[in-house]
mmCIF file of C-alpha atoms in Angstrom:
data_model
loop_
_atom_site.group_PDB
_atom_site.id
_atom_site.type_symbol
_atom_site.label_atom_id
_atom_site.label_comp_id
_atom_site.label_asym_id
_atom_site.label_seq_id
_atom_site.Cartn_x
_atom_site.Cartn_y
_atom_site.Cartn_z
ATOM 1 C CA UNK A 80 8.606 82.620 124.118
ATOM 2 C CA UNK A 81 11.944 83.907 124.782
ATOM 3 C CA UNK A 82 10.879 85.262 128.051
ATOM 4 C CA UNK A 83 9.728 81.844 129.076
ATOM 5 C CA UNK A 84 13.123 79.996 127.919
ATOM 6 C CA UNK A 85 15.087 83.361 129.823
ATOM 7 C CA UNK A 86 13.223 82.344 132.650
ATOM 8 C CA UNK A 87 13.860 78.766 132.745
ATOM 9 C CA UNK A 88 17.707 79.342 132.100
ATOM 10 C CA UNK A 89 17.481 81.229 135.070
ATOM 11 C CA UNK A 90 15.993 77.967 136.745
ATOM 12 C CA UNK A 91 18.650 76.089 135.739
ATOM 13 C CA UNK A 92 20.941 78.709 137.084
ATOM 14 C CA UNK A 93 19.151 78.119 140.727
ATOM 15 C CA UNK A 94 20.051 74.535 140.369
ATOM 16 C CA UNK A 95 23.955 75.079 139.202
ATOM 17 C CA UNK A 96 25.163 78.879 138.736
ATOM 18 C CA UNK A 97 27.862 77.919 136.060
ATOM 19 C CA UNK A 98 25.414 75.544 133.922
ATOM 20 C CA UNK A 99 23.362 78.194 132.593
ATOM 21 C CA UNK A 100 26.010 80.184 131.194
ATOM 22 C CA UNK A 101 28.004 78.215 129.510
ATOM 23 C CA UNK A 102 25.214 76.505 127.922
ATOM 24 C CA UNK A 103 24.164 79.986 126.850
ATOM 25 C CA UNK A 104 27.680 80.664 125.738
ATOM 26 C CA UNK A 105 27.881 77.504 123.806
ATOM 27 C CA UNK A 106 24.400 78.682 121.995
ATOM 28 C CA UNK A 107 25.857 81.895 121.017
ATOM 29 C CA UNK A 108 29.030 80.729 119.993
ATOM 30 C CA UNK A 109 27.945 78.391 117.735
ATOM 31 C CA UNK A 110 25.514 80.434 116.002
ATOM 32 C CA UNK A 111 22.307 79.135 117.056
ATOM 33 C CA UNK A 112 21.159 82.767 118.108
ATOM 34 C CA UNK A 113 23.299 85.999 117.287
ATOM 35 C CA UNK A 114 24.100 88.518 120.322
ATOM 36 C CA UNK A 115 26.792 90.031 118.123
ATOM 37 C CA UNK A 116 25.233 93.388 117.907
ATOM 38 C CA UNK A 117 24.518 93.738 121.623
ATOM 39 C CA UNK A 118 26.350 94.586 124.692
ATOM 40 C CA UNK A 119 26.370 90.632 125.818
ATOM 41 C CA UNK A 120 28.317 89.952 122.341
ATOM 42 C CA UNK A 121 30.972 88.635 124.349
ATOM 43 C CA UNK A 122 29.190 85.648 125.793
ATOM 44 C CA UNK A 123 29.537 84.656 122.190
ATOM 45 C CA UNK A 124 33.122 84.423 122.042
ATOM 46 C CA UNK A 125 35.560 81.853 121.043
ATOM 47 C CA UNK A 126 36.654 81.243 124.519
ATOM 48 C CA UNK A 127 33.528 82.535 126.711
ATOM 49 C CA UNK A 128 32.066 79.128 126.182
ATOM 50 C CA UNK A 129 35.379 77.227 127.116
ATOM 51 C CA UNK A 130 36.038 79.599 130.275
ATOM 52 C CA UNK A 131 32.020 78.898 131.429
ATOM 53 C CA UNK A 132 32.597 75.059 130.995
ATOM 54 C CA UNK A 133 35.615 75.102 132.484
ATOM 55 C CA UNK A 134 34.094 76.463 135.738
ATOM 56 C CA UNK A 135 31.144 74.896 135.370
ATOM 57 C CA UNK A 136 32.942 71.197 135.310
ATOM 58 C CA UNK A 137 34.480 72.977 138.984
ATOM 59 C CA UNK A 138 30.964 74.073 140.254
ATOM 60 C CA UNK A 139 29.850 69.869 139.937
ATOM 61 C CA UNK A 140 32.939 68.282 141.536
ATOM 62 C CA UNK A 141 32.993 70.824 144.975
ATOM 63 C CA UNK A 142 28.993 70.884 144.435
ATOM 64 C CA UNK A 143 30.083 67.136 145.916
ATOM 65 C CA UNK A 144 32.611 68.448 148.616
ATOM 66 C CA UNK A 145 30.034 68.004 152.205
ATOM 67 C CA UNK A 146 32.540 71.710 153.011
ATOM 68 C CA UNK A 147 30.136 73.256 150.004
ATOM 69 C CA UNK A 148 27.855 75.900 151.906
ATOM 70 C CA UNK A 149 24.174 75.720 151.226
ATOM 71 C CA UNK A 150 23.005 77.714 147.878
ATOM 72 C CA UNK A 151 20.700 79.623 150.139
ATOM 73 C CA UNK A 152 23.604 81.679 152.125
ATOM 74 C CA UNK A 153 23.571 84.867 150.371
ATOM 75 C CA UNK A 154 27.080 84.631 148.682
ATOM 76 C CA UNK A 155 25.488 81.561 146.753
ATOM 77 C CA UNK A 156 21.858 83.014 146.208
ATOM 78 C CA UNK A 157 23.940 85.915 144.746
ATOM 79 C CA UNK A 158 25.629 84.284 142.748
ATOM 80 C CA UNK A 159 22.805 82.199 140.827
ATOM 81 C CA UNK A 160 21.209 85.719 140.682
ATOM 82 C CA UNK A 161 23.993 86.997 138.643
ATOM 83 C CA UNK A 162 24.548 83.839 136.447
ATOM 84 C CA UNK A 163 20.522 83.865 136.201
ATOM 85 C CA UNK A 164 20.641 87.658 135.368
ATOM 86 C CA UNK A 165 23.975 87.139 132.386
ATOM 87 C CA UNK A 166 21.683 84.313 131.488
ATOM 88 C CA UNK A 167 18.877 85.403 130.674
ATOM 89 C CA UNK A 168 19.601 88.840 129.724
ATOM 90 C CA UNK A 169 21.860 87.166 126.449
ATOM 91 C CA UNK A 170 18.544 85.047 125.374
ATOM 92 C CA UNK A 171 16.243 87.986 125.937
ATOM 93 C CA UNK A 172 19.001 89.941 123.832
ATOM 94 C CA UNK A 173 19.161 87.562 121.240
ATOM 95 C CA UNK A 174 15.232 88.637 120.567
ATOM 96 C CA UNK A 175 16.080 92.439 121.445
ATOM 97 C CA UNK A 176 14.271 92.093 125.156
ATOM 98 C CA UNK A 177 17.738 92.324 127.038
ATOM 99 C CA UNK A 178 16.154 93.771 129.938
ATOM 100 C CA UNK A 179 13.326 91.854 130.241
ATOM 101 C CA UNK A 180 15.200 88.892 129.613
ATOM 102 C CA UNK A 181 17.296 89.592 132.713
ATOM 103 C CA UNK A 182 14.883 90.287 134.745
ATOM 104 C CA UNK A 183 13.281 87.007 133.905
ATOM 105 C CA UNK A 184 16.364 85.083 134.278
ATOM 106 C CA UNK A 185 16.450 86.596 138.090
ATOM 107 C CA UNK A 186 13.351 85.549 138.806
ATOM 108 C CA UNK A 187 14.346 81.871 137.137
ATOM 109 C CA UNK A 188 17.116 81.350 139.802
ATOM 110 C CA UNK A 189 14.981 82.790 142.568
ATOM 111 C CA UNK A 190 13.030 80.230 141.746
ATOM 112 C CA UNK A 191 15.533 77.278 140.566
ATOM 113 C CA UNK A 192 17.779 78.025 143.698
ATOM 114 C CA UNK A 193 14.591 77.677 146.475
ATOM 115 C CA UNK A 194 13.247 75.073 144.632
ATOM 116 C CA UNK A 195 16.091 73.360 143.454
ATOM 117 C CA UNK A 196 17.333 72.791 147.143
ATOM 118 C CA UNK A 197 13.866 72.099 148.651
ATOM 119 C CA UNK A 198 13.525 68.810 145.913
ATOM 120 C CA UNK A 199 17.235 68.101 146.464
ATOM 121 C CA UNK A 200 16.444 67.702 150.102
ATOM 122 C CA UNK A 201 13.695 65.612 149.447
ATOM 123 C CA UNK A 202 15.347 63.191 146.665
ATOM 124 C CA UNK A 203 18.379 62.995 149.492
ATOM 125 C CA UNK A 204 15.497 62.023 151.854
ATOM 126 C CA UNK A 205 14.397 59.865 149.736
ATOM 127 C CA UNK A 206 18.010 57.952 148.298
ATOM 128 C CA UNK A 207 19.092 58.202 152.480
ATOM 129 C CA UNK A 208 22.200 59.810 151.318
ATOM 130 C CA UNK A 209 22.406 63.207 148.697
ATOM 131 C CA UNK A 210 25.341 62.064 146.394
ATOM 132 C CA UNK A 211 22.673 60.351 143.897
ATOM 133 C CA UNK A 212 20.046 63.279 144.332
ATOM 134 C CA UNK A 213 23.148 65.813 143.381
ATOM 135 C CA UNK A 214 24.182 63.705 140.142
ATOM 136 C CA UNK A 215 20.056 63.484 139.498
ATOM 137 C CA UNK A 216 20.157 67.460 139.623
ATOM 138 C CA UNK A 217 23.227 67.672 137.692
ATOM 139 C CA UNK A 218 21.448 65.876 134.785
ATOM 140 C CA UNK A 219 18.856 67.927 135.249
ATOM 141 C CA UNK A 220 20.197 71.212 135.082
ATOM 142 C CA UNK A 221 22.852 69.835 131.885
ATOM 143 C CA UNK A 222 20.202 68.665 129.760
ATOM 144 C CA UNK A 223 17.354 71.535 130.594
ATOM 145 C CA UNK A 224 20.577 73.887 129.658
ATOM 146 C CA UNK A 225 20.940 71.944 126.318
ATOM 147 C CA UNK A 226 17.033 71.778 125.892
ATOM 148 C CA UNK A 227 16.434 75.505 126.705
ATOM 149 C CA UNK A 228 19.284 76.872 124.768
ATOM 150 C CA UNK A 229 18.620 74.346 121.362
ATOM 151 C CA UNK A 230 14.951 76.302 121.510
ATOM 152 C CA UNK A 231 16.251 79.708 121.286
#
């Protein structure tokens, strides 16, 4: 099961890099899983959480910006890899699968980033314009975050 939720963090990570981890941050900090004994111990931090959201609040508002490159270029792609990867590798490791938790959460935001901008293109089709499909996949990706991390 925690394989499965590593996995979708890491789709949520496709959709918005910064989402993921601070809703995994948030999860640790607050106790709902423990990653204290573990290399990624530090994702459960008083301020980890802050510093994620923080960044994450950035990541919506220029998501916005029509200067915003496409998440496909491969400075974006990397960096919902990563996020996917820190992602799910601190739910795997709250279950002792670390590596197999990151390697899930890779294949989440392979997935999450493809898909996520193939449905965004359609939903922008769809509203004419993309500002309401980008606020629909904000939602999204915040309350999957919420929903994935609560189920740890």
């Amino acid at each position: 099961m925690l394989l499965f939720l590593a996995f979708l963090i890491g789709i949520v990570a496709g959709l918005r890099a910064l989402t993921a981890p601070a809703a995994v941050a948030w999860g640790a900090a607050l106790g709902w899983f423990d990653v204290s004994q573990t290399p990624l111990a530090f994702m459960g931090y008083r301020w980890t959480p802050w510093i994620f959201t923080l960044l994450a609040l950035v990541e919506l508002v220029t998501d916005q910006l029509p200067s915003t490159p496409s998440r496909k270029v491969p400075m974006q792609f990397g960096a919902r890899l990563i996020m996917g990867a820190l992602s799910g590798a601190t739910i795997g490791a709250a279950g002792g699968s670390l590596i197999p938790g990151l390697i899930a959460g890779i294949l989440g935001a392979v997935a999450g980033t493809l898909g996520g901008a193939a449905a965004r293109a359609k939903l922008a089709s769809a509203f004419r314009r993309d500002p309401p499909a980008a606020i629909l996949e904000d939602a999204v990706a915040i309350v999957g975050a919420i929903l994935i991390v609560a189920s740890v």
